[in-house]
GROMACS .gro file of C-alpha atoms in nm:
model
  337
    1MET     CA    1   9.938   9.259   9.788
    2LYS     CA    2  10.048   9.279  10.171
    3ALA     CA    3  10.375   9.375  10.076
    4PHE     CA    4  10.246   9.674   9.859
    5ILE     CA    5   9.983   9.799  10.165
    6ALA     CA    6  10.284   9.738  10.392
    7ILE     CA    7  10.444  10.029  10.222
    8LEU     CA    8  10.132  10.207  10.119
    9LEU     CA    9  10.012  10.220  10.511
   10PRO     CA   10  10.309  10.431  10.611
   11PHE     CA   11  10.316  10.642  10.258
   12SER     CA   12   9.965  10.718  10.302
   13ILE     CA   13   9.993  10.818  10.693
   14ALA     CA   14  10.328  11.044  10.553
   15LEU     CA   15  10.100  11.174  10.293
   16PHE     CA   16   9.842  11.267  10.516
   17ILE     CA   17  10.065  11.453  10.777
   18SER     CA   18  10.249  11.617  10.458
   19TYR     CA   19   9.912  11.797  10.320
   20LEU     CA   20   9.828  11.909  10.729
   21VAL     CA   21  10.144  12.099  10.727
   22ALA     CA   22  10.164  12.220  10.354
   23PRO     CA   23  10.003  12.570  10.526
   24VAL     CA   24  10.305  12.598  10.751
   25PHE     CA   25  10.531  12.552  10.479
   26LYS     CA   26  10.348  12.825  10.260
   27LEU     CA   27  10.369  13.082  10.557
   28LEU     CA   28  10.757  12.990  10.591
   29GLU     CA   29  10.799  13.056  10.239
   30LYS     CA   30  10.559  13.325  10.170
   31ARG     CA   31  10.537  13.525  10.488
   32ILE     CA   32  10.856  13.468  10.676
   33LYS     CA   33  11.028  13.457  10.323
   34GLN     CA   34  11.232  13.135  10.416
   35LYS     CA   35  11.285  12.961  10.070
   36ASN     CA   36  11.548  12.694  10.208
   37ARG     CA   37  11.285  12.383  10.182
   38LEU     CA   38  11.531  12.174  10.400
   39ILE     CA   39  11.545  12.460  10.673
   40ASN     CA   40  11.168  12.450  10.636
   41THR     CA   41  11.162  12.091  10.667
   42VAL     CA   42  11.362  12.054  10.977
   43LEU     CA   43  11.150  12.314  11.142
   44VAL     CA   44  10.839  12.164  11.082
   45PHE     CA   45  10.943  11.825  11.226
   46SER     CA   46  11.083  11.986  11.492
   47GLY     CA   47  10.724  12.162  11.545
   48ILE     CA   48  10.567  11.778  11.487
   49THR     CA   49  10.761  11.616  11.717
   50VAL     CA   50  10.710  11.879  11.998
   51LEU     CA   51  10.313  11.849  11.956
   52LEU     CA   52  10.310  11.473  11.946
   53ILE     CA   53  10.506  11.461  12.268
   54LEU     CA   54  10.252  11.744  12.441
   55PHE     CA   55  10.008  11.537  12.317
   56GLY     CA   56  10.130  11.222  12.433
   57ARG     CA   57  10.182  11.384  12.758
   58PHE     CA   58   9.870  11.488  12.856
   59ALA     CA   59   9.552  11.404  12.622
   60GLY     CA   60   9.727  11.061  12.491
   61LEU     CA   61   9.822  10.936  12.823
   62LEU     CA   62   9.504  11.047  12.950
   63ILE     CA   63   9.258  10.845  12.661
   64TYR     CA   64   9.474  10.556  12.714
   65GLU     CA   65   9.432  10.521  13.088
   66GLN     CA   66   9.034  10.606  13.041
   67GLY     CA   67   9.058  10.318  12.788
   68ILE     CA   68   9.192  10.093  13.016
   69ALA     CA   69   8.972  10.171  13.277
   70PHE     CA   70   8.654  10.127  13.053
   71LEU     CA   71   8.789   9.764  12.947
   72GLN     CA   72   8.882   9.682  13.300
   73ASN     CA   73   8.587   9.835  13.511
   74ASP     CA   74   8.266   9.964  13.268
   75TRP     CA   75   8.254   9.654  12.987
   76PRO     CA   76   8.211   9.387  13.264
   77ARG     CA   77   7.884   9.592  13.381
   78ILE     CA   78   7.779   9.628  13.040
   79ILE     CA   79   7.794   9.275  12.981
   80ASP     CA   80   7.634   9.193  13.324
   81TYR     CA   81   7.351   9.441  13.200
   82PHE     CA   82   7.240   9.297  12.921
   83GLN     CA   83   7.253   8.956  13.018
   84THR     CA   84   7.028   9.036  13.325
   85THR     CA   85   6.833   9.205  13.078
   86PHE     CA   86   6.759   8.957  12.826
   87ASN     CA   87   6.696   8.655  13.019
   88GLU     CA   88   6.470   8.394  13.013
   89ASP     CA   89   6.157   8.566  13.100
   90SER     CA   90   6.251   8.882  12.835
   91ILE     CA   91   6.059   8.879  12.518
   92PHE     CA   92   6.390   8.990  12.369
   93HIS     CA   93   6.552   8.683  12.509
   94PRO     CA   94   6.571   8.486  12.175
   95ILE     CA   95   6.750   8.816  12.014
   96TYR     CA   96   7.005   8.760  12.266
   97LEU     CA   97   7.079   8.419  12.213
   98TRP     CA   98   7.100   8.463  11.810
   99ILE     CA   99   7.373   8.754  11.911
  100GLU     CA  100   7.550   8.537  12.178
  101GLU     CA  101   7.584   8.237  11.908
  102ARG     CA  102   7.798   8.531  11.692
  103VAL     CA  103   7.927   8.725  11.956
  104THR     CA  104   8.161   8.566  12.297
  105PHE     CA  105   8.027   8.795  12.583
  106GLY     CA  106   8.185   8.652  12.844
  107ASP     CA  107   8.492   8.374  12.892
  108GLY     CA  108   8.534   8.231  12.518
  109GLU     CA  109   8.717   7.902  12.426
  110PRO     CA  110   9.085   7.902  12.420
  111ILE     CA  111   9.254   8.132  12.135
  112THR     CA  112   9.507   7.957  11.934
  113VAL     CA  113   9.788   8.180  11.921
  114ASP     CA  114   9.938   8.224  11.530
  115ILE     CA  115  10.332   8.314  11.616
  116PHE     CA  116  10.365   8.393  11.261
  117ARG     CA  117  10.063   8.630  11.200
  118ILE     CA  118  10.175   8.802  11.551
  119PHE     CA  119  10.534   8.854  11.418
  120GLN     CA  120  10.382   8.995  11.081
  121SER     CA  121  10.185   9.227  11.294
  122ILE     CA  122  10.467   9.364  11.492
  123THR     CA  123  10.692   9.366  11.200
  124THR     CA  124  10.400   9.586  10.988
  125ILE     CA  125  10.377   9.841  11.278
  126ILE     CA  126  10.769   9.878  11.332
  127ILE     CA  127  10.805   9.916  10.953
  128THR     CA  128  10.491  10.199  10.962
  129ILE     CA  129  10.689  10.366  11.282
  130VAL     CA  130  11.000  10.384  11.087
  131LEU     CA  131  10.917  10.470  10.769
  132VAL     CA  132  10.651  10.743  10.843
  133PRO     CA  133  10.928  10.971  10.923
  134VAL     CA  134  11.122  10.867  10.620
  135PHE     CA  135  10.859  10.948  10.377
  136LEU     CA  136  10.759  11.235  10.538
  137PHE     CA  137  11.096  11.389  10.543
  138PHE     CA  138  11.153  11.304  10.130
  139ILE     CA  139  10.800  11.426  10.066
  140LEU     CA  140  10.867  11.746  10.243
  141ASN     CA  141  11.193  11.831  10.128
  142ASP     CA  142  11.186  11.684   9.778
  143ARG     CA  143  10.813  11.745   9.683
  144GLU     CA  144  10.912  11.976   9.370
  145ARG     CA  145  11.182  11.732   9.260
  146ILE     CA  146  10.944  11.419   9.289
  147PHE     CA  147  10.699  11.623   9.086
  148GLU     CA  148  10.946  11.747   8.794
  149SER     CA  149  11.072  11.373   8.765
  150LEU     CA  150  10.718  11.261   8.732
  151ILE     CA  151  10.657  11.523   8.478
  152SER     CA  152  10.951  11.446   8.297
  153VAL     CA  153  10.856  11.075   8.176
  154ILE     CA  154  10.530  11.250   8.041
  155PRO     CA  155  10.520  11.252   7.656
  156LYS     CA  156  10.581  11.647   7.597
  157LYS     CA  157  10.251  11.707   7.417
  158TYR     CA  158  10.046  11.538   7.733
  159ARG     CA  159  10.235  11.757   7.970
  160VAL     CA  160  10.050  12.055   7.999
  161HIS     CA  161   9.735  11.865   8.086
  162ALA     CA  162   9.960  11.628   8.333
  163ILE     CA  163  10.045  11.944   8.488
  164GLU     CA  164   9.710  12.118   8.535
  165LEU     CA  165   9.566  11.751   8.647
  166SER     CA  166   9.825  11.752   8.918
  167LYS     CA  167   9.722  12.082   8.999
  168ARG     CA  168   9.351  12.016   9.035
  169ALA     CA  169   9.430  11.665   9.229
  170ASN     CA  170   9.711  11.833   9.476
  171GLN     CA  171   9.416  12.105   9.523
  172VAL     CA  172   9.139  11.844   9.616
  173VAL     CA  173   9.372  11.633   9.828
  174GLU     CA  174   9.489  11.921  10.032
  175ASN     CA  175   9.144  12.054  10.094
  176TYR     CA  176   9.010  11.727  10.166
  177PHE     CA  177   9.305  11.633  10.416
  178ASN     CA  178   9.293  11.973  10.609
  179GLY     CA  179   8.915  12.000  10.620
  180ARG     CA  180   8.870  11.606  10.762
  181PHE     CA  181   9.157  11.723  11.023
  182ILE     CA  182   8.970  11.982  11.146
  183SER     CA  183   8.649  11.822  11.127
  184MET     CA  184   8.777  11.588  11.351
  185PHE     CA  185   8.915  11.811  11.577
  186VAL     CA  186   8.597  11.992  11.594
  187MET     CA  187   8.396  11.690  11.665
  188ALA     CA  188   8.621  11.543  11.917
  189ILE     CA  189   8.588  11.889  12.104
  190PHE     CA  190   8.223  11.903  12.081
  191PHE     CA  191   8.138  11.565  12.171
  192THR     CA  192   8.367  11.597  12.495
  193ILE     CA  193   8.196  11.872  12.598
  194VAL     CA  194   7.852  11.722  12.520
  195PHE     CA  195   7.919  11.399  12.701
  196PHE     CA  196   8.076  11.613  12.999
  197ILE     CA  197   7.735  11.813  13.030
  198LEU     CA  198   7.533  11.478  13.002
  199GLY     CA  199   7.714  11.359  13.324
  200PHE     CA  200   7.974  11.114  13.182
  201LYS     CA  201   8.277  11.283  13.387
  202GLU     CA  202   8.607  11.163  13.313
  203ARG     CA  203   8.459  10.904  13.019
  204SER     CA  204   8.378  11.234  12.818
  205VAL     CA  205   8.746  11.263  12.689
  206LEU     CA  206   8.758  10.888  12.558
  207PHE     CA  207   8.439  10.856  12.417
  208GLY     CA  208   8.455  11.239  12.255
  209PHE     CA  209   8.819  11.131  12.140
  210MET     CA  210   8.681  10.801  11.970
  211LEU     CA  211   8.378  11.045  11.794
  212GLY     CA  212   8.639  11.233  11.626
  213PHE     CA  213   8.863  10.966  11.539
  214PHE     CA  214   8.630  10.769  11.353
  215ASP     CA  215   8.508  11.087  11.175
  216VAL     CA  216   8.790  10.992  10.931
  217VAL     CA  217   8.505  10.787  10.785
  218PRO     CA  218   8.237  10.990  10.680
  219TYR     CA  219   7.898  10.883  10.783
  220VAL     CA  220   7.964  10.544  10.900
  221GLY     CA  221   8.252  10.632  11.162
  222PRO     CA  222   8.058  10.866  11.393
  223PHE     CA  223   7.739  10.607  11.430
  224ILE     CA  224   7.997  10.296  11.492
  225ALA     CA  225   8.191  10.489  11.734
  226ILE     CA  226   7.847  10.627  11.895
  227ILE     CA  227   7.807  10.233  11.999
  228LEU     CA  228   8.014  10.223  12.305
  229PRO     CA  229   7.881  10.577  12.459
  230VAL     CA  230   7.538  10.441  12.400
  231LEU     CA  231   7.604  10.075  12.575
  232TYR     CA  232   7.757  10.263  12.871
  233SER     CA  233   7.476  10.464  12.877
  234PHE     CA  234   7.242  10.204  12.987
  235THR     CA  235   7.439  10.120  13.312
  236GLU     CA  236   7.481  10.483  13.439
  237ARG     CA  237   7.133  10.620  13.345
  238ASP     CA  238   7.071  10.712  13.724
  239THR     CA  239   7.399  10.949  13.704
  240LEU     CA  240   7.313  11.085  13.329
  241MET     CA  241   7.077  11.354  13.244
  242PHE     CA  242   6.768  11.229  13.081
  243GLY     CA  243   6.795  10.927  13.310
  244GLN     CA  244   6.612  10.625  13.120
  245TYR     CA  245   6.633  10.801  12.798
  246ALA     CA  246   6.984  10.872  12.826
  247PRO     CA  247   7.079  10.629  12.548
  248LEU     CA  248   6.822  10.803  12.253
  249ALA     CA  249   6.928  11.113  12.386
  250ILE     CA  250   7.271  11.041  12.282
  251LEU     CA  251   7.175  10.892  11.932
  252ILE     CA  252   6.971  11.196  11.853
  253ILE     CA  253   7.230  11.444  11.950
  254ASN     CA  254   7.501  11.242  11.758
  255ILE     CA  255   7.227  11.257  11.457
  256ILE     CA  256   7.197  11.633  11.499
  257GLY     CA  257   7.559  11.664  11.546
  258GLN     CA  258   7.631  11.511  11.191
  259MET     CA  259   7.376  11.693  11.040
  260ILE     CA  260   7.545  12.015  11.133
  261GLN     CA  261   7.879  11.870  11.036
  262ASN     CA  262   7.784  11.766  10.695
  263ASN     CA  263   7.583  12.055  10.609
  264ILE     CA  264   7.732  12.344  10.803
  265ALA     CA  265   8.074  12.276  10.889
  266GLN     CA  266   8.232  12.043  10.589
  267PRO     CA  267   8.138  12.324  10.331
  268LEU     CA  268   8.295  12.580  10.576
  269PHE     CA  269   8.639  12.344  10.621
  270MET     CA  270   8.654  12.202  10.212
  271ALA     CA  271   8.629  12.368   9.903
  272LYS     CA  272   8.355  12.296   9.649
  273GLU     CA  273   8.553  12.041   9.473
  274THR     CA  274   8.587  11.792   9.729
  275LYS     CA  275   8.184  11.768   9.723
  276ILE     CA  276   8.097  11.415   9.650
  277HIS     CA  277   7.724  11.264   9.702
  278PRO     CA  278   7.711  11.022  10.020
  279LEU     CA  279   7.647  10.728   9.794
  280LEU     CA  280   7.956  10.804   9.615
  281VAL     CA  281   8.121  10.834   9.915
  282LEU     CA  282   7.993  10.517  10.077
  283SER     CA  283   8.068  10.335   9.751
  284ALA     CA  284   8.429  10.439   9.745
  285PHE     CA  285   8.479  10.317  10.101
  286VAL     CA  286   8.337   9.968  10.056
  287PHE     CA  287   8.550   9.928   9.713
  288PHE     CA  288   8.901  10.110   9.851
  289GLY     CA  289   8.857   9.933  10.199
  290TYR     CA  290   8.782   9.593  10.033
  291LEU     CA  291   9.120   9.639   9.825
  292PHE     CA  292   9.344   9.808  10.049
  293GLY     CA  293   9.221   9.774  10.391
  294VAL     CA  294   9.309  10.098  10.654
  295VAL     CA  295   9.494  10.233  10.376
  296GLY     CA  296   9.175  10.230  10.128
  297LEU     CA  297   8.973  10.408  10.403
  298ILE     CA  298   9.236  10.655  10.429
  299LEU     CA  299   9.279  10.742  10.074
  300ALA     CA  300   8.919  10.634   9.930
  301ILE     CA  301   8.784  11.003   9.928
  302PRO     CA  302   9.091  11.180   9.782
  303ILE     CA  303   9.139  10.903   9.537
  304THR     CA  304   8.735  10.974   9.409
  305GLY     CA  305   8.805  11.329   9.454
  306THR     CA  306   9.093  11.349   9.215
  307ILE     CA  307   8.882  11.098   8.977
  308LYS     CA  308   8.607  11.336   8.970
  309SER     CA  309   8.857  11.649   8.902
  310THR     CA  310   9.000  11.447   8.638
  311LEU     CA  311   8.670  11.394   8.436
  312LEU     CA  312   8.536  11.730   8.507
  313TYR     CA  313   8.889  11.870   8.321
  314VAL     CA  314   8.829  11.627   8.051
  315ARG     CA  315   8.466  11.800   8.016
  316GLU     CA  316   8.612  12.100   7.991
  317LEU     CA  317   8.847  12.025   7.725
  318ASN     CA  318   8.572  11.870   7.533
  319GLU     CA  319   8.307  12.164   7.580
  320GLU     CA  320   8.622  12.399   7.456
  321LYS     CA  321   8.686  12.175   7.170
  322LEU     CA  322   8.347  12.230   7.048
  323LEU     CA  323   8.354  12.587   7.111
  324LEU     CA  324   8.657  12.634   6.903
  325ASP     CA  325   8.469  12.426   6.630
  326LYS     CA  326   8.166  12.630   6.654
  327GLU     CA  327   8.365  12.926   6.592
  328GLU     CA  328   8.578  12.797   6.301
  329MET     CA  329   8.261  12.702   6.162
  330LYS     CA  330   8.139  13.052   6.186
  331LYS     CA  331   8.430  13.192   6.039
  332ILE     CA  332   8.401  12.951   5.725
  333ARG     CA  333   8.058  13.061   5.663
  334GLU     CA  334   8.165  13.408   5.689
  335ALA     CA  335   8.429  13.343   5.470
  336LYS     CA  336   8.218  13.213   5.201
  337GLU     CA  337   7.957  13.481   5.174
   0.00000   0.00000   0.00000
């Protein structure tokens, strides 16, 4: 299973990127009339490389520096604040003791280093870094040939259905990935501006990026990402807007932001085929996340959306068959008369 996930992770990342750049391929093929798949792949690869370099040079470096500064300067202050607040005289002291038994706030016990596990983790990272560009190149350059090869394996009487299902599944996955990426980008910009207005200053970029990144996991991710900004606000209430009510204000703004995103933004970014009930979304994340870890979280909604489109297609076929059966029975009755 671990070997399977080690290969599935870079493939999933490559697949995600391929759907993000799919509109660029369509632009090159239809508007610019460039039909050579290899040339288009090289152009897209060059564009991705330039964007990654620019992101790493500016935004990526800034986020990294802010993350290090938060861990070195802000996190110890947060720990001191809660240790002081929940002292022995506080009514919340029993709750703090209960949390302290399960989470180490200060210097914990020495950590046993598992060299084998460290080697496995480093190897997985290296494999992912190397294989993502390789998978991405072949997905972009040989997508049609891969599709034709898979279809040719299916018996002829089922190929029409297989082609239709693959088109629908491809549309669902493309709509989801593109919509999710736009949503993540918008949320990152939105919360960066909100945090700056609230007085977070240089930490605005770090926390805004976190909220945008964690938005890859709908409903749950943003509320996990908001934990650090809320904790940070407890120690900086004198400098933040709303003062002592800053933590509550941040939570309320996050809830409003999620409501706007789920009810206004996502319907604009994603087609109705990708609309899945929140309960099913959470169930899919739990199920596929348990099976495949991070990869399961990335692919949970596309897989669920594909299953949904398949069931809808089967229902359509059954409805058409029932309609045809009714028409045939009507013709038989007319012929008897």
